[in-house]
mmCIF file of C-alpha atoms in Angstrom:
data_model
loop_
_atom_site.group_PDB
_atom_site.id
_atom_site.type_symbol
_atom_site.label_atom_id
_atom_site.label_comp_id
_atom_site.label_asym_id
_atom_site.label_seq_id
_atom_site.Cartn_x
_atom_site.Cartn_y
_atom_site.Cartn_z
ATOM 1 C CA MET A 625 -14.015 -26.373 0.248
ATOM 2 C CA PRO A 626 -11.010 -26.797 -2.077
ATOM 3 C CA LEU A 627 -9.723 -23.462 -3.250
ATOM 4 C CA ALA A 628 -6.964 -21.665 -5.157
ATOM 5 C CA ARG A 629 -5.593 -21.631 -8.635
ATOM 6 C CA VAL A 630 -1.927 -20.999 -9.008
ATOM 7 C CA LEU A 631 0.440 -20.970 -11.941
ATOM 8 C CA THR A 632 2.873 -23.698 -12.857
ATOM 9 C CA LYS A 633 6.491 -22.645 -13.126
ATOM 10 C CA ALA A 634 6.195 -22.551 -16.910
ATOM 11 C CA ALA A 635 3.053 -20.446 -16.850
ATOM 12 C CA LYS A 636 4.575 -18.074 -14.316
ATOM 13 C CA GLN A 637 7.619 -17.603 -16.525
ATOM 14 C CA ALA A 638 5.372 -16.879 -19.492
ATOM 15 C CA LEU A 639 3.520 -14.220 -17.551
ATOM 16 C CA LEU A 640 6.708 -12.617 -16.324
ATOM 17 C CA THR A 641 8.280 -12.467 -19.786
ATOM 18 C CA PRO A 642 7.282 -9.287 -21.648
ATOM 19 C CA GLY A 643 5.831 -9.923 -25.069
ATOM 20 C CA CYS A 644 5.261 -13.615 -24.550
ATOM 21 C CA GLY A 645 2.170 -15.439 -25.758
ATOM 22 C CA CYS A 646 0.608 -15.470 -22.317
ATOM 23 C CA GLN A 647 -2.678 -16.877 -23.527
ATOM 24 C CA THR A 648 -0.934 -20.111 -24.512
ATOM 25 C CA ALA A 649 0.743 -20.630 -21.146
ATOM 26 C CA ALA A 650 -0.140 -23.933 -19.547
ATOM 27 C CA ILE A 651 -2.183 -23.503 -16.375
ATOM 28 C CA ALA A 652 -2.327 -26.158 -13.694
ATOM 29 C CA VAL A 653 -4.766 -26.209 -10.805
ATOM 30 C CA ARG A 654 -3.619 -27.108 -7.325
ATOM 31 C CA THR A 655 -6.195 -27.321 -4.585
ATOM 32 C CA ILE A 656 -5.682 -26.423 -0.967
ATOM 33 C CA SER A 657 -8.228 -27.494 1.572
ATOM 34 C CA PHE A 658 -9.200 -25.612 4.677
ATOM 35 C CA SER A 659 -12.377 -25.609 6.671
ATOM 36 C CA PRO A 660 -14.850 -22.769 6.189
ATOM 37 C CA ARG A 661 -14.364 -22.058 9.874
ATOM 38 C CA GLN A 662 -14.610 -18.755 11.652
ATOM 39 C CA VAL A 663 -11.124 -17.434 12.322
ATOM 40 C CA THR A 664 -11.029 -15.624 15.647
ATOM 41 C CA SER A 665 -11.168 -11.922 14.774
ATOM 42 C CA ASP A 666 -10.626 -10.366 18.187
ATOM 43 C CA ALA A 667 -7.189 -11.700 19.065
ATOM 44 C CA SER A 668 -5.432 -10.910 22.328
ATOM 45 C CA PHE A 669 -2.981 -8.454 20.798
ATOM 46 C CA HIS A 670 -5.543 -5.681 20.287
ATOM 47 C CA SER A 671 -4.776 -4.027 23.609
ATOM 48 C CA VAL A 672 -2.727 -0.862 23.801
ATOM 49 C CA SER A 673 0.078 -2.507 25.787
ATOM 50 C CA PHE A 674 1.472 -5.930 24.878
ATOM 51 C CA SER A 675 3.220 -8.619 26.835
ATOM 52 C CA GLU A 676 6.045 -10.485 25.115
ATOM 53 C CA THR A 677 3.867 -13.548 24.516
ATOM 54 C CA ASP A 678 1.073 -11.482 22.949
ATOM 55 C CA HIS A 679 3.179 -9.777 20.297
ATOM 56 C CA PRO A 680 2.052 -10.608 16.767
ATOM 57 C CA LYS A 681 4.612 -12.157 14.437
ATOM 58 C CA VAL A 682 4.462 -10.064 11.277
ATOM 59 C CA LEU A 683 5.456 -10.828 7.673
ATOM 60 C CA ILE A 684 5.582 -7.921 5.204
ATOM 61 C CA THR A 685 5.616 -8.866 1.506
ATOM 62 C CA GLY A 686 6.999 -6.416 -1.042
ATOM 63 C CA GLY A 687 8.910 -5.018 1.887
ATOM 64 C CA LEU A 688 11.503 -3.007 -0.054
ATOM 65 C CA GLY A 689 8.943 -0.674 -1.625
ATOM 66 C CA GLN A 690 7.959 2.822 -0.500
ATOM 67 C CA LEU A 691 6.044 1.653 2.568
ATOM 68 C CA GLY A 692 7.498 -1.661 3.717
ATOM 69 C CA VAL A 693 10.743 -0.463 5.315
ATOM 70 C CA GLY A 694 8.961 2.361 7.155
ATOM 71 C CA LEU A 695 6.214 0.069 8.429
ATOM 72 C CA ALA A 696 8.784 -2.493 9.588
ATOM 73 C CA LYS A 697 10.568 0.215 11.568
ATOM 74 C CA LEU A 698 7.303 1.283 13.219
ATOM 75 C CA LEU A 699 6.196 -2.277 14.016
ATOM 76 C CA ARG A 700 9.617 -3.305 15.316
ATOM 77 C CA LYS A 701 9.605 -0.376 17.692
ATOM 78 C CA ARG A 702 6.235 -1.541 18.994
ATOM 79 C CA PHE A 703 6.529 -5.328 18.908
ATOM 80 C CA GLY A 704 10.262 -6.006 18.971
ATOM 81 C CA ASN A 705 12.846 -6.400 16.227
ATOM 82 C CA SER A 706 12.598 -10.175 15.872
ATOM 83 C CA ASN A 707 8.802 -10.138 15.516
ATOM 84 C CA VAL A 708 8.704 -8.311 12.164
ATOM 85 C CA ILE A 709 10.081 -9.960 9.015
ATOM 86 C CA LEU A 710 10.587 -7.989 5.807
ATOM 87 C CA SER A 711 10.481 -9.953 2.559
ATOM 88 C CA ASP A 712 10.988 -9.222 -1.116
ATOM 89 C CA ILE A 713 12.468 -10.713 -4.279
ATOM 90 C CA ARG A 714 15.143 -7.994 -4.431
ATOM 91 C CA LYS A 715 18.379 -7.754 -2.479
ATOM 92 C CA PRO A 716 18.070 -5.335 0.442
ATOM 93 C CA SER A 717 20.511 -2.542 1.160
ATOM 94 C CA THR A 718 23.095 -3.119 3.856
ATOM 95 C CA GLN A 719 21.209 -0.801 6.188
ATOM 96 C CA VAL A 720 17.894 -2.616 5.700
ATOM 97 C CA PHE A 721 19.518 -6.047 5.954
ATOM 98 C CA HIS A 722 21.088 -5.234 9.323
ATOM 99 C CA SER A 723 18.033 -3.436 10.709
ATOM 100 C CA GLY A 724 16.071 -6.624 11.362
ATOM 101 C CA PRO A 725 14.963 -9.985 9.912
ATOM 102 C CA PHE A 726 14.826 -10.144 6.111
ATOM 103 C CA ILE A 727 13.893 -13.134 3.965
ATOM 104 C CA TYR A 728 13.501 -13.856 0.264
ATOM 105 C CA SER A 729 9.858 -14.378 -0.645
ATOM 106 C CA ASP A 730 8.183 -14.628 -4.042
ATOM 107 C CA ILE A 731 4.411 -14.309 -3.686
ATOM 108 C CA LEU A 732 3.962 -16.346 -6.877
ATOM 109 C CA ASP A 733 5.707 -19.286 -5.183
ATOM 110 C CA TYR A 734 2.930 -20.697 -3.007
ATOM 111 C CA LYS A 735 5.021 -23.425 -1.396
ATOM 112 C CA ASN A 736 7.806 -21.032 -0.385
ATOM 113 C CA LEU A 737 5.334 -18.515 1.012
ATOM 114 C CA ARG A 738 3.534 -21.187 3.003
ATOM 115 C CA GLU A 739 6.816 -22.471 4.459
ATOM 116 C CA ILE A 740 7.726 -18.956 5.600
ATOM 117 C CA VAL A 741 4.384 -18.547 7.387
ATOM 118 C CA VAL A 742 4.624 -21.955 9.068
ATOM 119 C CA ASN A 743 8.320 -21.892 9.987
ATOM 120 C CA ASN A 744 8.144 -18.391 11.455
ATOM 121 C CA ARG A 745 4.742 -18.831 13.146
ATOM 122 C CA ILE A 746 3.371 -15.738 11.391
ATOM 123 C CA THR A 747 0.153 -14.245 12.809
ATOM 124 C CA TRP A 748 -0.086 -10.936 10.878
ATOM 125 C CA LEU A 749 0.547 -10.654 7.144
ATOM 126 C CA VAL A 750 0.934 -7.239 5.481
ATOM 127 C CA HIS A 751 0.741 -7.684 1.715
ATOM 128 C CA TYR A 752 2.503 -4.786 -0.015
ATOM 129 C CA SER A 753 3.630 -6.634 -3.166
ATOM 130 C CA ALA A 754 2.065 -4.924 -6.187
ATOM 131 C CA LEU A 755 2.800 -3.124 -9.430
ATOM 132 C CA LEU A 756 1.609 0.485 -9.311
ATOM 133 C CA SER A 757 -0.601 2.304 -11.789
ATOM 134 C CA ALA A 758 1.696 3.616 -14.518
ATOM 135 C CA VAL A 759 4.065 0.627 -14.365
ATOM 136 C CA GLY A 760 1.112 -1.770 -14.476
ATOM 137 C CA GLU A 761 -0.268 -0.182 -17.642
ATOM 138 C CA ALA A 762 3.116 -0.682 -19.282
ATOM 139 C CA ASN A 763 3.155 -4.411 -18.449
ATOM 140 C CA VAL A 764 -0.351 -5.751 -17.936
ATOM 141 C CA PRO A 765 0.608 -9.481 -17.865
ATOM 142 C CA LEU A 766 3.120 -8.863 -15.089
ATOM 143 C CA ALA A 767 0.639 -6.698 -13.162
ATOM 144 C CA ARG A 768 -2.016 -9.397 -13.504
ATOM 145 C CA ALA A 769 0.382 -12.048 -12.209
ATOM 146 C CA VAL A 770 1.694 -10.064 -9.243
ATOM 147 C CA ASN A 771 -1.465 -8.172 -8.267
ATOM 148 C CA ILE A 772 -4.035 -10.926 -8.787
ATOM 149 C CA THR A 773 -2.380 -14.362 -8.821
ATOM 150 C CA GLY A 774 -0.091 -13.348 -5.961
ATOM 151 C CA LEU A 775 -3.084 -12.087 -4.000
ATOM 152 C CA HIS A 776 -4.848 -15.441 -4.384
ATOM 153 C CA ASN A 777 -1.856 -17.187 -2.831
ATOM 154 C CA ILE A 778 -1.848 -14.713 0.043
ATOM 155 C CA LEU A 779 -5.582 -15.117 0.693
ATOM 156 C CA ASP A 780 -5.437 -18.907 0.755
ATOM 157 C CA ILE A 781 -2.442 -19.029 3.084
ATOM 158 C CA ALA A 782 -3.934 -16.392 5.396
ATOM 159 C CA ALA A 783 -7.243 -18.245 5.606
ATOM 160 C CA GLU A 784 -5.620 -21.654 6.077
ATOM 161 C CA HIS A 785 -3.431 -20.452 8.950
ATOM 162 C CA GLY A 786 -5.831 -18.026 10.619
ATOM 163 C CA LEU A 787 -3.758 -14.905 9.952
ATOM 164 C CA ARG A 788 -4.790 -11.313 10.307
ATOM 165 C CA LEU A 789 -4.310 -9.986 6.774
ATOM 166 C CA PHE A 790 -3.797 -6.396 5.652
ATOM 167 C CA VAL A 791 -3.984 -5.601 1.932
ATOM 168 C CA PRO A 792 -3.792 -1.930 0.931
ATOM 169 C CA SER A 793 -6.113 -0.515 -1.671
ATOM 170 C CA THR A 794 -5.893 2.855 -3.361
ATOM 171 C CA ILE A 795 -7.538 5.893 -4.900
ATOM 172 C CA GLY A 796 -6.943 3.953 -8.122
ATOM 173 C CA ALA A 797 -9.743 1.540 -7.169
ATOM 174 C CA PHE A 798 -12.228 4.149 -8.421
ATOM 175 C CA GLY A 799 -13.025 5.164 -11.978
ATOM 176 C CA PRO A 800 -14.487 7.987 -14.077
ATOM 177 C CA THR A 801 -18.078 7.125 -13.111
ATOM 178 C CA SER A 802 -17.323 7.245 -9.372
ATOM 179 C CA PRO A 803 -18.318 10.346 -7.382
ATOM 180 C CA ARG A 804 -15.057 12.306 -7.177
ATOM 181 C CA ASN A 805 -15.494 15.096 -4.645
ATOM 182 C CA PRO A 806 -15.866 13.561 -2.157
ATOM 183 C CA THR A 807 -15.618 9.838 -2.844
ATOM 184 C CA PRO A 808 -17.421 7.743 -0.190
ATOM 185 C CA ASP A 809 -16.431 4.274 1.022
ATOM 186 C CA LEU A 810 -19.303 2.610 -0.841
ATOM 187 C CA CYS A 811 -20.085 3.715 -4.380
ATOM 188 C CA ILE A 812 -19.667 2.600 -7.975
ATOM 189 C CA GLN A 813 -15.967 1.985 -8.719
ATOM 190 C CA ARG A 814 -15.280 0.659 -12.262
ATOM 191 C CA PRO A 815 -11.561 1.577 -12.567
ATOM 192 C CA ARG A 816 -9.889 1.613 -15.987
ATOM 193 C CA THR A 817 -6.355 0.528 -15.090
ATOM 194 C CA ILE A 818 -5.123 -2.982 -14.337
ATOM 195 C CA TYR A 819 -3.840 -1.622 -11.030
ATOM 196 C CA GLY A 820 -7.284 -0.319 -10.100
ATOM 197 C CA VAL A 821 -9.063 -3.458 -11.309
ATOM 198 C CA SER A 822 -6.703 -5.631 -9.278
ATOM 199 C CA LYS A 823 -7.318 -3.528 -6.164
ATOM 200 C CA VAL A 824 -11.105 -3.764 -6.480
ATOM 201 C CA HIS A 825 -10.583 -7.503 -6.901
ATOM 202 C CA ALA A 826 -8.496 -7.540 -3.706
ATOM 203 C CA GLU A 827 -11.156 -5.626 -1.755
ATOM 204 C CA LEU A 828 -13.963 -7.932 -2.874
ATOM 205 C CA MET A 829 -12.002 -11.161 -2.497
ATOM 206 C CA GLY A 830 -10.816 -10.161 0.957
ATOM 207 C CA GLU A 831 -14.330 -9.296 2.061
ATOM 208 C CA TYR A 832 -15.623 -12.550 0.541
ATOM 209 C CA TYR A 833 -13.032 -14.585 2.439
ATOM 210 C CA HIS A 834 -13.991 -12.721 5.610
ATOM 211 C CA HIS A 835 -17.688 -13.510 5.245
ATOM 212 C CA ARG A 836 -17.239 -17.031 3.839
ATOM 213 C CA TYR A 837 -14.254 -18.310 5.817
ATOM 214 C CA GLY A 838 -13.885 -15.890 8.719
ATOM 215 C CA LEU A 839 -10.598 -14.444 7.433
ATOM 216 C CA ASP A 840 -9.620 -11.410 9.497
ATOM 217 C CA PHE A 841 -9.147 -9.201 6.437
ATOM 218 C CA ARG A 842 -8.453 -5.482 6.799
ATOM 219 C CA CYS A 843 -7.952 -2.945 4.036
ATOM 220 C CA LEU A 844 -7.313 0.786 3.727
ATOM 221 C CA ARG A 845 -7.653 2.770 0.532
ATOM 222 C CA TYR A 846 -4.488 4.840 0.568
ATOM 223 C CA PRO A 847 -4.393 8.261 -1.099
ATOM 224 C CA GLY A 848 -1.147 9.321 -2.803
ATOM 225 C CA ILE A 849 1.623 8.670 -0.273
ATOM 226 C CA ILE A 850 4.463 11.176 0.053
ATOM 227 C CA SER A 851 7.764 10.281 1.718
ATOM 228 C CA ALA A 852 11.183 11.902 1.760
ATOM 229 C CA ASP A 853 13.384 8.817 2.028
ATOM 230 C CA SER A 854 12.138 6.868 -0.989
ATOM 231 C CA GLN A 855 12.229 7.505 -4.700
ATOM 232 C CA PRO A 856 9.105 7.550 -6.912
ATOM 233 C CA GLY A 857 7.985 4.031 -7.774
ATOM 234 C CA GLY A 858 5.878 4.334 -10.925
ATOM 235 C CA GLY A 859 2.645 5.776 -9.566
ATOM 236 C CA THR A 860 0.522 8.607 -10.933
ATOM 237 C CA THR A 861 0.944 10.653 -7.748
ATOM 238 C CA ASP A 862 4.759 10.395 -7.911
ATOM 239 C CA TYR A 863 5.070 14.036 -8.953
ATOM 240 C CA ALA A 864 4.273 15.003 -5.356
ATOM 241 C CA VAL A 865 7.459 13.249 -4.220
ATOM 242 C CA ALA A 866 9.736 14.191 -7.126
ATOM 243 C CA ILE A 867 8.857 17.886 -6.855
ATOM 244 C CA PHE A 868 10.606 18.191 -3.482
ATOM 245 C CA HIS A 869 13.806 16.512 -4.672
ATOM 246 C CA ASP A 870 13.991 18.779 -7.719
ATOM 247 C CA ALA A 871 13.113 21.876 -5.694
ATOM 248 C CA ILE A 872 16.131 21.252 -3.450
ATOM 249 C CA LYS A 873 18.441 20.102 -6.235
ATOM 250 C CA SER A 874 17.760 22.616 -8.991
ATOM 251 C CA GLY A 875 14.951 24.946 -7.910
ATOM 252 C CA LYS A 876 12.899 23.790 -10.912
ATOM 253 C CA PHE A 877 10.403 21.005 -11.576
ATOM 254 C CA GLU A 878 8.638 19.744 -14.715
ATOM 255 C CA CYS A 879 5.264 18.264 -13.790
ATOM 256 C CA ASN A 880 3.565 15.588 -15.911
ATOM 257 C CA LEU A 881 0.045 16.481 -14.720
ATOM 258 C CA LYS A 882 -2.065 19.577 -15.345
ATOM 259 C CA PRO A 883 -1.679 22.366 -12.780
ATOM 260 C CA ASP A 884 -5.297 21.999 -11.588
ATOM 261 C CA THR A 885 -5.266 18.184 -11.146
ATOM 262 C CA ARG A 886 -6.590 17.656 -7.622
ATOM 263 C CA LEU A 887 -5.819 14.378 -5.854
ATOM 264 C CA PRO A 888 -5.967 13.197 -2.219
ATOM 265 C CA MET A 889 -2.557 12.868 -0.561
ATOM 266 C CA MET A 890 -1.005 11.812 2.747
ATOM 267 C CA TYR A 891 2.391 12.014 4.417
ATOM 268 C CA ILE A 892 3.923 8.593 4.988
ATOM 269 C CA ASP A 893 3.976 8.836 8.793
ATOM 270 C CA ASP A 894 0.191 9.226 8.833
ATOM 271 C CA CYS A 895 -0.163 6.322 6.400
ATOM 272 C CA LEU A 896 1.956 3.944 8.464
ATOM 273 C CA ARG A 897 0.243 4.914 11.706
ATOM 274 C CA ALA A 898 -3.182 4.349 10.105
ATOM 275 C CA THR A 899 -2.041 0.887 9.015
ATOM 276 C CA LEU A 900 -0.983 -0.038 12.537
ATOM 277 C CA GLU A 901 -4.199 1.395 13.995
ATOM 278 C CA ILE A 902 -6.500 -0.569 11.685
ATOM 279 C CA MET A 903 -4.550 -3.757 12.436
ATOM 280 C CA GLU A 904 -4.873 -3.202 16.179
ATOM 281 C CA ALA A 905 -8.524 -2.110 16.128
ATOM 282 C CA PRO A 906 -10.903 -4.530 17.887
ATOM 283 C CA ALA A 907 -13.023 -6.376 15.347
ATOM 284 C CA ASP A 908 -16.261 -5.228 16.943
ATOM 285 C CA GLN A 909 -15.349 -1.611 16.120
ATOM 286 C CA LEU A 910 -15.121 -2.309 12.385
ATOM 287 C CA SER A 911 -18.394 -1.697 10.570
ATOM 288 C CA MET A 912 -16.693 -2.616 7.276
ATOM 289 C CA ARG A 913 -13.483 -4.247 6.126
ATOM 290 C CA THR A 914 -12.331 -1.657 3.554
ATOM 291 C CA TYR A 915 -12.001 2.004 4.565
ATOM 292 C CA ASN A 916 -11.038 5.259 2.875
ATOM 293 C CA ILE A 917 -8.440 7.310 4.753
ATOM 294 C CA ASN A 918 -7.521 10.891 3.908
ATOM 295 C CA ALA A 919 -5.388 13.771 5.116
ATOM 296 C CA MET A 920 -5.283 16.518 2.465
ATOM 297 C CA SER A 921 -6.125 17.188 -1.162
ATOM 298 C CA PHE A 922 -4.186 19.533 -3.446
ATOM 299 C CA THR A 923 -3.174 20.339 -7.031
ATOM 300 C CA PRO A 924 0.363 20.671 -8.450
ATOM 301 C CA GLU A 925 -0.046 24.439 -8.554
ATOM 302 C CA GLU A 926 -1.193 24.592 -4.922
ATOM 303 C CA LEU A 927 1.775 22.452 -3.900
ATOM 304 C CA ALA A 928 4.177 24.700 -5.836
ATOM 305 C CA THR A 929 2.672 27.782 -4.168
ATOM 306 C CA GLU A 930 3.263 26.263 -0.728
ATOM 307 C CA ILE A 931 6.857 25.361 -1.661
ATOM 308 C CA ARG A 932 7.493 28.971 -2.781
ATOM 309 C CA LYS A 933 6.692 30.155 0.743
ATOM 310 C CA GLN A 934 10.016 28.587 1.723
ATOM 311 C CA LEU A 935 11.832 28.635 -1.629
ATOM 312 C CA PRO A 936 10.661 31.874 -3.302
ATOM 313 C CA ASP A 937 12.613 31.270 -6.529
ATOM 314 C CA PHE A 938 11.138 27.817 -7.144
ATOM 315 C CA GLU A 939 9.779 27.367 -10.697
ATOM 316 C CA ILE A 940 7.314 24.772 -12.004
ATOM 317 C CA SER A 941 6.552 23.952 -15.650
ATOM 318 C CA TYR A 942 4.206 21.423 -17.209
ATOM 319 C CA ASN A 943 4.808 18.684 -19.779
ATOM 320 C CA LEU A 944 1.790 16.393 -19.732
ATOM 321 C CA ASP A 945 2.035 12.629 -19.698
ATOM 322 C CA GLN A 946 -1.263 11.731 -21.359
ATOM 323 C CA VAL A 947 -1.407 8.257 -19.782
ATOM 324 C CA ARG A 948 -0.903 9.542 -16.261
ATOM 325 C CA GLN A 949 -3.232 12.487 -16.791
ATOM 326 C CA ALA A 950 -6.011 10.179 -17.976
ATOM 327 C CA ILE A 951 -5.483 8.021 -14.903
ATOM 328 C CA ALA A 952 -5.540 11.022 -12.566
ATOM 329 C CA ASP A 953 -8.707 12.391 -14.201
ATOM 330 C CA SER A 954 -10.507 9.142 -13.349
ATOM 331 C CA TRP A 955 -9.483 9.161 -9.693
ATOM 332 C CA PRO A 956 -11.089 10.813 -6.639
ATOM 333 C CA MET A 957 -10.336 14.460 -5.970
ATOM 334 C CA ASN A 958 -11.055 14.040 -2.273
ATOM 335 C CA PHE A 959 -11.790 11.072 0.004
ATOM 336 C CA ASP A 960 -14.682 10.864 2.466
ATOM 337 C CA ASP A 961 -13.117 9.009 5.406
ATOM 338 C CA ASN A 962 -15.773 9.649 8.060
ATOM 339 C CA ASN A 963 -16.290 5.922 8.668
ATOM 340 C CA ALA A 964 -12.630 5.423 9.596
ATOM 341 C CA ARG A 965 -12.722 8.458 11.887
ATOM 342 C CA ASN A 966 -15.930 7.321 13.577
ATOM 343 C CA ASP A 967 -15.263 3.557 13.801
ATOM 344 C CA TRP A 968 -11.660 3.348 14.998
ATOM 345 C CA GLY A 969 -10.636 6.934 15.642
ATOM 346 C CA TRP A 970 -8.550 7.715 12.563
ATOM 347 C CA LYS A 971 -7.075 11.235 12.643
ATOM 348 C CA HIS A 972 -4.277 12.608 10.471
ATOM 349 C CA ASP A 973 -1.441 14.796 11.787
ATOM 350 C CA TYR A 974 -0.035 16.372 8.603
ATOM 351 C CA ASP A 975 -1.772 19.035 6.483
ATOM 352 C CA LEU A 976 -0.167 20.686 3.444
ATOM 353 C CA PRO A 977 1.992 23.273 5.298
ATOM 354 C CA GLU A 978 3.369 20.630 7.682
ATOM 355 C CA LEU A 979 3.992 18.266 4.779
ATOM 356 C CA VAL A 980 5.988 20.838 2.793
ATOM 357 C CA THR A 981 8.058 21.917 5.791
ATOM 358 C CA THR A 982 8.864 18.318 6.733
ATOM 359 C CA MET A 983 9.787 17.258 3.197
ATOM 360 C CA LEU A 984 11.999 20.269 2.455
ATOM 361 C CA ASN A 985 13.775 20.034 5.809
ATOM 362 C CA TYR A 986 14.445 16.313 5.444
ATOM 363 C CA ILE A 987 15.585 16.368 1.814
ATOM 364 C CA GLY A 988 17.557 19.574 2.376
ATOM 365 C CA SER A 989 19.465 18.084 5.299
ATOM 366 C CA GLU A 990 20.178 14.896 3.349
ATOM 367 C CA SER A 991 21.455 16.976 0.440
ATOM 368 C CA ARG A 992 23.788 18.988 2.708
ATOM 369 C CA ILE A 993 25.158 15.787 4.241
ATOM 370 C CA ALA A 994 25.760 14.311 0.774
ATOM 371 C CA ARG A 995 27.635 17.435 -0.377
ATOM 372 C CA ALA A 996 29.731 17.432 2.779
ATOM 373 C CA ASN A 997 30.816 13.876 2.113
#
């Protein structure tokens, strides 16, 4: 069945230009044909050990964000350096560029994306390109283009070429009418941000392509992800990263959420390992295609209390960002991830004390090195 709508160059430019009259942009329809065949779900590279010929060839879009570089490092260690390609529209740092294959890729450019998949014989596609919650609310046309139009290109290419596709979802895929404590895998969602709406769209489209065309689609709803070696990227849970940098730098932090705002969180190492595990899981172990995963749940005040156990003079103050607070108040307070734990053995390693110790040690050592230089 012919599928896919994509933007002409002119329409894309209109969407990417803030303040433009996006509703007047010319839209052209290009059709791509592929058979509604069943893509083999249980590929040979599910086993714990891999031979050289069985290694997947992985493309990561949006690879220079919070998660892409870390996932590439993990996958390269497992599958070999040349088998994992990072891609983005931004120029990589020298360190990232020399760490393994990197290629320019714009997910709104269907032809370029398709050429990359074909020329590099890609078998796994990890789609990290997206605008996060707070940034998306500030530029809805851009978020719609990247998070929805870009996704459509990814889905069509993945289905056409029989790829295993991972698209992350988020706590932001739920809304104020969702059960919040805990939030199960299946419930009413109805998010109120363009980021959340686009992620529900991704979940449903991916599952539709799986059932209709046999696409091997896999999705995890990430909680707030905390990492020491990346800067906040415009998300509502960013305070839980920034607080550690400020605690080391100045001993003080101004939080833009209320002290009792409870949200599910996860250390990045757990997040990346979960992503690899769901991609390797045999298809017959998956009772669904979109799973919650969780590790811990805390408030800003609880996090500050844990930090004070190691930095007794640490001070926190509050200056609310009404947009981010409204977003946080519509999100889950805690995730029910029993299906992931039962189906494919998900288990987190980091609780709050381990998280705080790891973050402070890492950022503290980096700060000492910087001062020494």
